[in-house]
CSV table of C-alpha atoms in Angstrom, one decimal:
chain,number,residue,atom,x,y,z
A,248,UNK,CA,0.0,0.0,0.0
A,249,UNK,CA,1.2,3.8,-1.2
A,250,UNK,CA,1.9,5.9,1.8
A,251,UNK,CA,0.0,8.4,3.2
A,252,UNK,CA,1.4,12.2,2.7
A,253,UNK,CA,2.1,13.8,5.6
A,254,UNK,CA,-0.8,17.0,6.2
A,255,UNK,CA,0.0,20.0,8.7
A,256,UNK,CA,-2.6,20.1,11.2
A,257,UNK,CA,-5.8,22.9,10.7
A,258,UNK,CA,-7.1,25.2,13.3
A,259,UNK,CA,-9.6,22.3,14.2
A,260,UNK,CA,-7.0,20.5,15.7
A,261,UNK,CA,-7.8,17.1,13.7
A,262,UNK,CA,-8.2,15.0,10.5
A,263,UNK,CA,-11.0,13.7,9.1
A,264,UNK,CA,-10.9,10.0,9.1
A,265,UNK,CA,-13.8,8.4,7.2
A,266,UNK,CA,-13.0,4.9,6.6
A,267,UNK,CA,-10.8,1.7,7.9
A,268,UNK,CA,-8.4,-0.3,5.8
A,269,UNK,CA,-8.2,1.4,2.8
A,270,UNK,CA,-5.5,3.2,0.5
A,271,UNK,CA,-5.3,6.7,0.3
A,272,UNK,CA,-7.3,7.8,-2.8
A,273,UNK,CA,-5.9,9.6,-5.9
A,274,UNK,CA,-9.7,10.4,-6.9
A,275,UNK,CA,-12.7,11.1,-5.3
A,276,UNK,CA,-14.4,8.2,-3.1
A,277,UNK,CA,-17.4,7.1,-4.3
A,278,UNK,CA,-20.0,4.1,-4.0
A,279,UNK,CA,-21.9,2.4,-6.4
A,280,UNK,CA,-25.3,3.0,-5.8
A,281,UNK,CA,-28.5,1.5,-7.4
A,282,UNK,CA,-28.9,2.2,-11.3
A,283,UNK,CA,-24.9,2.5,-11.3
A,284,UNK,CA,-24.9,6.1,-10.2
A,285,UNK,CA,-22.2,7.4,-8.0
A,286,UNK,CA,-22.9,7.7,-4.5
A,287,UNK,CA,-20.2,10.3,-2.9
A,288,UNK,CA,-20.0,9.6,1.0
A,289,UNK,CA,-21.8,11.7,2.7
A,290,UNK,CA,-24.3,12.5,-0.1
A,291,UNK,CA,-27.4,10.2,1.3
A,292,UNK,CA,-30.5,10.9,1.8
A,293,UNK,CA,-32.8,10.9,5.2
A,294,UNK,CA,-36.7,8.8,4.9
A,295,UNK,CA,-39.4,11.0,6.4
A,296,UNK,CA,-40.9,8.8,9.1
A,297,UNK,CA,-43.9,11.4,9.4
A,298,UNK,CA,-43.6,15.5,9.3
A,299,UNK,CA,-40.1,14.4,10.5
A,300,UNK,CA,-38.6,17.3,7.6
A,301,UNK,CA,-37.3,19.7,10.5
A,302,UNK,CA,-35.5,16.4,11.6
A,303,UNK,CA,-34.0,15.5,8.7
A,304,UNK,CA,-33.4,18.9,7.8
A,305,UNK,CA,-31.2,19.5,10.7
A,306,UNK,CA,-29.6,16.3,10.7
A,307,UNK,CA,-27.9,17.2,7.1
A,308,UNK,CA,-26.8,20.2,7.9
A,309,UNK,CA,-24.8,18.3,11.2
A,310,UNK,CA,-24.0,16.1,8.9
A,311,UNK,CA,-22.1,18.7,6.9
A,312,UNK,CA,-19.3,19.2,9.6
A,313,UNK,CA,-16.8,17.3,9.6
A,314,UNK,CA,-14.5,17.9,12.8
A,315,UNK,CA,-18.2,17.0,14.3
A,316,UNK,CA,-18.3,13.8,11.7
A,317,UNK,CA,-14.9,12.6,12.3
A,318,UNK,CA,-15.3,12.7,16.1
A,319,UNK,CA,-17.7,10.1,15.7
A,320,UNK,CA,-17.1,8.1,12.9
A,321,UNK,CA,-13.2,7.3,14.8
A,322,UNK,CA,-14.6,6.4,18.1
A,323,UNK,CA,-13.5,9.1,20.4
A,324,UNK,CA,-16.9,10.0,21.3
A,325,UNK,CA,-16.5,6.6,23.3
A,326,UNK,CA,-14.4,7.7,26.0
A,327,UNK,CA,-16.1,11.4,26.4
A,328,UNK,CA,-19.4,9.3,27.2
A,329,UNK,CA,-21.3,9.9,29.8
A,330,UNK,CA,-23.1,6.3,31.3
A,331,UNK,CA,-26.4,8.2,32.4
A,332,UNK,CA,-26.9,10.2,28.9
A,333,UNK,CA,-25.5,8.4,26.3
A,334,UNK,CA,-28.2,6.8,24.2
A,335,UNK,CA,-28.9,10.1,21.8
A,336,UNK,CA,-24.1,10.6,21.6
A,337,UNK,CA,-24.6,7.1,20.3
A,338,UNK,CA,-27.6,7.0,17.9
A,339,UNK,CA,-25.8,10.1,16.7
A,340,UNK,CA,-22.6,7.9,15.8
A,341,UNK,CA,-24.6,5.2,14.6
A,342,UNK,CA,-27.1,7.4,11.8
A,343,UNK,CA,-23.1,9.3,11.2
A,344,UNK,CA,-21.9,6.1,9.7
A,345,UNK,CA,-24.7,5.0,7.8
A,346,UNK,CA,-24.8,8.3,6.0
A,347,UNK,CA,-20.7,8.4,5.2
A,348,UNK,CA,-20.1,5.0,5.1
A,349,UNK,CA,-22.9,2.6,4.6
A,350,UNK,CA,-23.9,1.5,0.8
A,351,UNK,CA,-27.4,3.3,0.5
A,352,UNK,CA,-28.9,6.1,-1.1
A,353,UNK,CA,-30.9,6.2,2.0
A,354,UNK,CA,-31.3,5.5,5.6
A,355,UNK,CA,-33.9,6.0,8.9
A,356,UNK,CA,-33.1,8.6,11.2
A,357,UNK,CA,-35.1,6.7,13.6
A,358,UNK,CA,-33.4,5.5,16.2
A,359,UNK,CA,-31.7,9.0,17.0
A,360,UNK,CA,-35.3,10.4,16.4
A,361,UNK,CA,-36.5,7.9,19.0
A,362,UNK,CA,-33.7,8.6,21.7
A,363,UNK,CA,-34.2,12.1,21.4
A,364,UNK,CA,-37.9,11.4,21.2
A,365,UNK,CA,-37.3,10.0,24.6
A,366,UNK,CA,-36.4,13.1,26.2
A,367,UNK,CA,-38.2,15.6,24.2
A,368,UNK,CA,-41.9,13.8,23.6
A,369,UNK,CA,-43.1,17.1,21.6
A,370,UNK,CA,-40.6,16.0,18.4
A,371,UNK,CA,-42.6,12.5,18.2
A,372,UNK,CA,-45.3,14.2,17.7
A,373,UNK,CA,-46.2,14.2,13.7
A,374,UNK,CA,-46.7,17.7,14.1
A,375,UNK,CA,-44.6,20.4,12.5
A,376,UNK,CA,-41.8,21.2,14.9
A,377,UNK,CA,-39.6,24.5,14.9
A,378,UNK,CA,-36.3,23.6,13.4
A,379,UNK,CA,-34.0,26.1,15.5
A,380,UNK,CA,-35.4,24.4,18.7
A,381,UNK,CA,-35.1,20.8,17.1
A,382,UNK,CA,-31.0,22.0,16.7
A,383,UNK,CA,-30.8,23.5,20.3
A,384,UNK,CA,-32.0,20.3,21.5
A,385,UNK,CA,-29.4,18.4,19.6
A,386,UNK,CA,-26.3,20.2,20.6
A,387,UNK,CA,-27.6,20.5,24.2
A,388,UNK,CA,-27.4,16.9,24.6
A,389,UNK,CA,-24.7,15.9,22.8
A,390,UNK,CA,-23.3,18.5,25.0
A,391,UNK,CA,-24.3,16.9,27.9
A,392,UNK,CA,-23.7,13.8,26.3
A,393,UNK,CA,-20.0,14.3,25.8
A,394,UNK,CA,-18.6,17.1,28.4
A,395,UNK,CA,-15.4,16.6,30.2
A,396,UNK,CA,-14.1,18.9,33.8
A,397,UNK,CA,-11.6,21.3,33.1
A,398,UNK,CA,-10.1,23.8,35.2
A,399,UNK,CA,-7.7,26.7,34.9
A,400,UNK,CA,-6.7,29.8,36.9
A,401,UNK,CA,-8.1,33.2,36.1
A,402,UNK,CA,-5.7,35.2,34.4
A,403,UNK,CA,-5.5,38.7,37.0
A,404,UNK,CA,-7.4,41.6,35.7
A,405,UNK,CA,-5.0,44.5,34.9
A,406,UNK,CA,-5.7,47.5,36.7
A,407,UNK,CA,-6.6,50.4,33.9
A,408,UNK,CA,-6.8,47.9,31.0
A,409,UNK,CA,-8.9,48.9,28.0
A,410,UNK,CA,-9.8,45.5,27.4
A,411,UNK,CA,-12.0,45.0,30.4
A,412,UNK,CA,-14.6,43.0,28.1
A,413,UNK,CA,-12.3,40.5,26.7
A,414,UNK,CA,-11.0,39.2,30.4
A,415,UNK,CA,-10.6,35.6,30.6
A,416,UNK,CA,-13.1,33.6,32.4
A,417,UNK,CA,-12.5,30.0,34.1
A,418,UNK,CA,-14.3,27.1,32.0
A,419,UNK,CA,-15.1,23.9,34.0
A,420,UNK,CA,-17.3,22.1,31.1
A,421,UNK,CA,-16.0,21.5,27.5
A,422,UNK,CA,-16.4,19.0,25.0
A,423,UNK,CA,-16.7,18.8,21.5
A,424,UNK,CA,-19.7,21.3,20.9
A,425,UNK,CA,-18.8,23.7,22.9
A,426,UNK,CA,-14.9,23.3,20.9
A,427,UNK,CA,-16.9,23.8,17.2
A,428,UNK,CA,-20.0,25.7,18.3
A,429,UNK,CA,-19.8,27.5,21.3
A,430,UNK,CA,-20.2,31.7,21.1
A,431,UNK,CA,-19.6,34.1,23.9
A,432,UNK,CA,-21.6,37.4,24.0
A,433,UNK,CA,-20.0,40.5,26.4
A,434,UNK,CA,-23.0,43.1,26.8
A,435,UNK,CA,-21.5,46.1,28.2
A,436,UNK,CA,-23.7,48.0,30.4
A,437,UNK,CA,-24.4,51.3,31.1
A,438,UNK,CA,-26.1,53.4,33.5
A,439,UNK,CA,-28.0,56.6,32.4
A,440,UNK,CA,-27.7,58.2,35.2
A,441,UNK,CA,-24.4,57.8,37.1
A,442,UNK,CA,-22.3,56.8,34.1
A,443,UNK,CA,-20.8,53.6,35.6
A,444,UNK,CA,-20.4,50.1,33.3
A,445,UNK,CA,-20.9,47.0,33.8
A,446,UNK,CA,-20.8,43.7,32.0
A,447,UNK,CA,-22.3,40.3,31.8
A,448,UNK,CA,-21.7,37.5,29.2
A,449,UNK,CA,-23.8,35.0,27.7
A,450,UNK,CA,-23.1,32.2,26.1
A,451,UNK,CA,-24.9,30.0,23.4
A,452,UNK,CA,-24.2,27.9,20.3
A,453,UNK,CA,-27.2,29.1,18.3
A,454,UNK,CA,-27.2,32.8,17.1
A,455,UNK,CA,-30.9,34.1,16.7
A,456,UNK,CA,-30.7,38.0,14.4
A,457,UNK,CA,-33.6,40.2,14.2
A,458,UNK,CA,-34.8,40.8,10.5
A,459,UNK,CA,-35.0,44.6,10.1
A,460,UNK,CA,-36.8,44.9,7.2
A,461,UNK,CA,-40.4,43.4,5.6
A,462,UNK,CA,-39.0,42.8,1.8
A,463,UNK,CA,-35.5,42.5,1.8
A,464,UNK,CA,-32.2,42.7,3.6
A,465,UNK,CA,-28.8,41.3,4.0
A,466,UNK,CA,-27.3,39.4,6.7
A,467,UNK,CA,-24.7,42.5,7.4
A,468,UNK,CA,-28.0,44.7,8.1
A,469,UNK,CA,-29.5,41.8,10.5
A,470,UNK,CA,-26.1,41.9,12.4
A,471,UNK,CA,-26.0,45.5,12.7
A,472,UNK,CA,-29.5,45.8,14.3
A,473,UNK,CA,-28.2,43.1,16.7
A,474,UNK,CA,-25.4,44.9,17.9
A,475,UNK,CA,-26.3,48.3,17.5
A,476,UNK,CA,-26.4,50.0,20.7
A,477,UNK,CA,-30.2,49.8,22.9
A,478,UNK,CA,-31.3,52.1,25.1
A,479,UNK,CA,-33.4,50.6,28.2
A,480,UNK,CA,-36.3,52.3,29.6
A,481,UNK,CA,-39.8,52.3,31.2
A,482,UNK,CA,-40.2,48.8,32.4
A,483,UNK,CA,-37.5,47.5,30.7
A,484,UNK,CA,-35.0,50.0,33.3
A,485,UNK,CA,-32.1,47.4,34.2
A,486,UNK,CA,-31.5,47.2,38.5
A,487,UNK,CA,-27.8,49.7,38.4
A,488,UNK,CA,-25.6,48.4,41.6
A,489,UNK,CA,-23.9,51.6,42.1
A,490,UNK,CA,-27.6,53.3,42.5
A,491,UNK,CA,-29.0,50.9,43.8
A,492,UNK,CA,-32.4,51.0,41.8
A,493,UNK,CA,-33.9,50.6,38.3
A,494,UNK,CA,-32.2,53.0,35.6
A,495,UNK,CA,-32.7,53.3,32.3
A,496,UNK,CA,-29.4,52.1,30.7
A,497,UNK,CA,-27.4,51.8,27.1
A,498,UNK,CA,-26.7,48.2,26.7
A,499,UNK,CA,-24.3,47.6,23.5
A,500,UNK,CA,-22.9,43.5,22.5
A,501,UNK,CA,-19.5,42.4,21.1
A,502,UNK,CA,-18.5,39.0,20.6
A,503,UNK,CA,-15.8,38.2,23.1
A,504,UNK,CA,-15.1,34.4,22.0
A,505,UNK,CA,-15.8,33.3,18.2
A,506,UNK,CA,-16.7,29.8,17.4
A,507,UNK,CA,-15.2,28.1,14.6
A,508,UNK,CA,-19.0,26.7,13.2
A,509,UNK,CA,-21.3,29.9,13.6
A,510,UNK,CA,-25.3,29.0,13.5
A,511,UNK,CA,-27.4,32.3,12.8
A,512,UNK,CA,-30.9,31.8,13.3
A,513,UNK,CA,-33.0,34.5,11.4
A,514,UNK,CA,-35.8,35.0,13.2
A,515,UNK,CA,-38.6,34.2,10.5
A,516,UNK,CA,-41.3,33.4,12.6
A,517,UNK,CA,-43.1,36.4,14.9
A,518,UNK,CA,-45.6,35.5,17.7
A,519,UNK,CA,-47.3,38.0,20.1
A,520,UNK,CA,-49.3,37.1,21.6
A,521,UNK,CA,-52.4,35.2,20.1
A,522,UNK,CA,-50.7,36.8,16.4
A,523,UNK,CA,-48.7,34.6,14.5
A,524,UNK,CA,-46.8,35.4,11.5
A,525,UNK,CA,-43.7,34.8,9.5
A,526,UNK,CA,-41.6,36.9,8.0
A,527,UNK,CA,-41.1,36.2,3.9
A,528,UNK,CA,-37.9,38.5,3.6
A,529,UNK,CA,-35.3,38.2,1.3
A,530,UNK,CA,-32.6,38.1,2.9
A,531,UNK,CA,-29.2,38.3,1.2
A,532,UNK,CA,-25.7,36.1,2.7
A,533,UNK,CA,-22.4,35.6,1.1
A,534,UNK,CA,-20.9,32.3,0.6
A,535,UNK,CA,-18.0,33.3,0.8
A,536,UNK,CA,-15.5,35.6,3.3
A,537,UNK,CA,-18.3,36.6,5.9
A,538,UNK,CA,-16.6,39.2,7.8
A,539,UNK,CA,-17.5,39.7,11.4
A,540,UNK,CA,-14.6,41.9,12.2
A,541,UNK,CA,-17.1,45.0,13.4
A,542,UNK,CA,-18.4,43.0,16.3
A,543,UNK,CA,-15.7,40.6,17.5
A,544,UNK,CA,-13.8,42.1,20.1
A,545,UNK,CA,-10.4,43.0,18.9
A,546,UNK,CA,-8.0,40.6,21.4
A,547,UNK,CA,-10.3,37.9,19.9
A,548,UNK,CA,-10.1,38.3,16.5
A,549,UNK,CA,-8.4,34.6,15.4
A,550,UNK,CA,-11.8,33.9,13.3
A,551,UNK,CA,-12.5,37.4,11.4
A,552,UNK,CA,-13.9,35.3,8.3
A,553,UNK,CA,-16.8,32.6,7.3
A,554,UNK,CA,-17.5,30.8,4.5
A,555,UNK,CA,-21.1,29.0,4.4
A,556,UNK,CA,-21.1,25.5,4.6
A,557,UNK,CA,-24.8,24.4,5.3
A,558,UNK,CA,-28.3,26.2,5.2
A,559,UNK,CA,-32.1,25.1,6.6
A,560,UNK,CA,-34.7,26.4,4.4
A,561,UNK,CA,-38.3,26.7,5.7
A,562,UNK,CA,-41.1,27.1,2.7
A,563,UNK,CA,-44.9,27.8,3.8
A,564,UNK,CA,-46.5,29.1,6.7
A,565,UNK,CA,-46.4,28.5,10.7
A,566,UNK,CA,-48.7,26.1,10.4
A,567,UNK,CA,-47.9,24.0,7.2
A,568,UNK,CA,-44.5,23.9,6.4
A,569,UNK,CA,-41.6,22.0,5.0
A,570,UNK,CA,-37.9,22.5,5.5
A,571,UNK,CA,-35.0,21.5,3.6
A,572,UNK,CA,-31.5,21.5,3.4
A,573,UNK,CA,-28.3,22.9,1.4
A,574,UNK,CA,-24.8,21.9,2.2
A,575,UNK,CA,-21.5,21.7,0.8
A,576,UNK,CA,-19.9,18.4,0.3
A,577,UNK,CA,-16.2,18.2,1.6
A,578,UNK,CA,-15.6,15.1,-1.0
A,579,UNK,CA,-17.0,16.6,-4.2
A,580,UNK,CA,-16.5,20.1,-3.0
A,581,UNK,CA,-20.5,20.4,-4.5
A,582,UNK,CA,-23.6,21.8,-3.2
A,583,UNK,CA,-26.5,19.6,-2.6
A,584,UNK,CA,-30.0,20.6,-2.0
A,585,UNK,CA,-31.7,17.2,0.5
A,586,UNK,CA,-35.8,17.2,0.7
A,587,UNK,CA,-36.0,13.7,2.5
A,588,UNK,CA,-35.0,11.2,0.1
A,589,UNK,CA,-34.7,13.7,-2.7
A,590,UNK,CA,-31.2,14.3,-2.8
A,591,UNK,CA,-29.6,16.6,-6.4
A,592,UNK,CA,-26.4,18.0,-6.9
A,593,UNK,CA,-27.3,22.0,-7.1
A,594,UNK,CA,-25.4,25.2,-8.7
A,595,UNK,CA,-23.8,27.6,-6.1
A,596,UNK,CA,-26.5,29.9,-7.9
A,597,UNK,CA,-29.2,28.7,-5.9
A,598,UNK,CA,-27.8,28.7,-2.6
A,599,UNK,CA,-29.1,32.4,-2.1
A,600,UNK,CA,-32.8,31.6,-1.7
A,601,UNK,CA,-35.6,33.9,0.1
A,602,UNK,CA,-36.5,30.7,2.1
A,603,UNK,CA,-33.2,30.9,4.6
A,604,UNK,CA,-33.8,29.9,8.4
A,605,UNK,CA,-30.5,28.7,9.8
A,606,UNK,CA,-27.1,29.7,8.4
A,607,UNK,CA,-24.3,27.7,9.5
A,608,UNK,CA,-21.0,29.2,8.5
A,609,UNK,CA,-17.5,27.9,9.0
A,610,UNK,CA,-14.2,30.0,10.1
A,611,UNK,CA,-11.9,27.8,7.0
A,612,UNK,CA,-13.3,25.4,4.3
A,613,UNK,CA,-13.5,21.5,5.3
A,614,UNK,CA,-10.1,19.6,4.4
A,615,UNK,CA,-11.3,16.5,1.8
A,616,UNK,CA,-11.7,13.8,3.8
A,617,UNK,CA,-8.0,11.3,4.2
A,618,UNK,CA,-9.2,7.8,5.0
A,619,UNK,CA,-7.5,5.6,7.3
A,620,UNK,CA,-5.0,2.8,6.6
């Protein structure tokens, strides 16, 4: 057998091993499917086992990263596993390998759908589910699933330091997701009154933008309404510490730790109340070099740039709709729109779409996949 060439090491930290016992390839890996098509790993599509679209959706568009794929399809999600939460880490691994390396040009999500299922009864439901939530749910417990103790010392705070709002905080949890996914907001805050700051961070893996405008808008413009500065007042006054009671404030967020996989979740669907509505926008995202420079707080800045890899369309209303999936295959370095089963190669042309609900973007492009000896 030819050796393998040797590959520096990306900002992920890892390689993306896809199969066991095998020569490294000169060409593209592919399997023979039915009819003698080519069937590029990774490039399978998901049977809908009733309204189960927002699943499968979702599950795609994980599907799509690969320092999440390789983590599982190696194994070393085994030794993260936690004994009292493991079943939906391992359904996960299992429905991972039948879409990369199994032989067919389709497979049942339904034993993840079932452990999950277990713990969330509303998604068994063959009702239509909210795909943002579905996603949440996911990471959460594969979170959970996976998490390992860490501890490290504070680094001191530097007395007159500009960079009060990029401090270093202790971490005592990590695991995978929070190594791909994880996003830390700093919201300075400030009182009207006596002038003094303060901060408080939050932390998430799914980023949710407001969507400024009724026809049409870009991503830049629903960033820029995010972290445009907010003034606080009436009953929304914030409690002030140095006061001592309610002040109306000016509260202004900046990213103080970038993930490498960045979820934006544009926030489509309006409810107050007993009104329900969704808004049909076209909105307008690169694919290429999204620059969040502006709002990443400058000591943090390792991740200025994003390329799309994967995107959740929702088509319809609240109460009837369908979602599908776009992502970029690492292998054939093509997009491909999944509806289900219905799985078609796709021009980067139609990636831009009015029907955008979750934008997952990625800090480098995906290596093509080396498979294991």
């Amino acid at each position: 057998m030819t050796s393998q060439p040797s590959l520096p090491a990306d900002d992920f930290g890892i390689y993306h091993v896809l199969a066991e016992c095998t020569d490294y390839y000169d060409t593209l890996p592919v399997k023979e499917a039915d009819g003698n098509q080519p069937h590029f790993q990774g490039v399978t599509g998901l049977w809908n086992l009733g309204n189960t679209c927002c699943v499968n959706a979702i599950l795609q568009c994980l599907c799509s990263i690969l320092p999440l794929v390789e983590y599982f399809l190696t194994g070393k999600y085994i030794t993260a596993l936690q004994n009292d939460c493991s079943e939906v880490a391992t359904a996960f691994a299992y429905l991972m390998t039948d879409m990369w390396l199994g032989d067919s040009d389709c497979v049942s999500p339904e034993i993840f759908w079932s452990a999950l299922g277990n713990l969330y009864p509303a998604f068994t439901k063959k009702m239509q589910q909210d795909a943002q939530e579905f996603l949440i749910c996911v990471l959460n417990e594969l979170y959970e699933a996976l998490k390992k103790y860490h501890y490290s010392r504070r680094r001191p705070y530097e007395k007159g330091s500009t960079q009060r709002c990029c401090r270093k905080w202790i971490t005592t949890e990590t695991s995978v997701i929070t190594q791909l996914f994880e996003e830390q907001l700093n919201y300075s805050i400030v009182c009207l009154k006596c002038e003094k700051c303060t901060y408080k961070n939050e932390v998430f893996t799914v980023f949710s933008l407001p969507i400024p405008s009724k026809y049409a808008c870009s991503l830049r413009d629903c960033l820029q309404c995010f972290f445009q500065q907010d003034a606080l007042t009436w009953n929304n006054e914030i409690h002030c510490s140095f006061c001592e009671t309610k002040q109306e404030t000016a509260v202004r967020a900046s990213i103080s730790k970038a993930p490498k996989i960045i979820i934006f979740h544009l926030k489509r669907f309006d409810i107050q109340g007993t009104t329900k509505r969704k808004l049909r926008t076209d909105i307008h995202y690169p694919l290429t070099n999204l620059d969040l420079t502006p709002y990443i707080c400058s000591i943090f800045r390792k991740y200025p740039k994003y390329n799309l890899c994967a995107v959740v369309n929702h088509s319809g209303d609240l109460e009837g709709g369908h979602y599908t999936a776009f992502y970029k295959n690492s292998v054939t370095q093509a997009w491909y729109s999944f509806d289900n089963t219905r799985v078609s190669e796709i021009p980067d042309t139609s990636i831009q779409n009015a029907m955008a609900y979750l934008l997952f973007y990625s800090c480098q492009p995906f290596s093509i996949p080396i498979q294991k000896r």
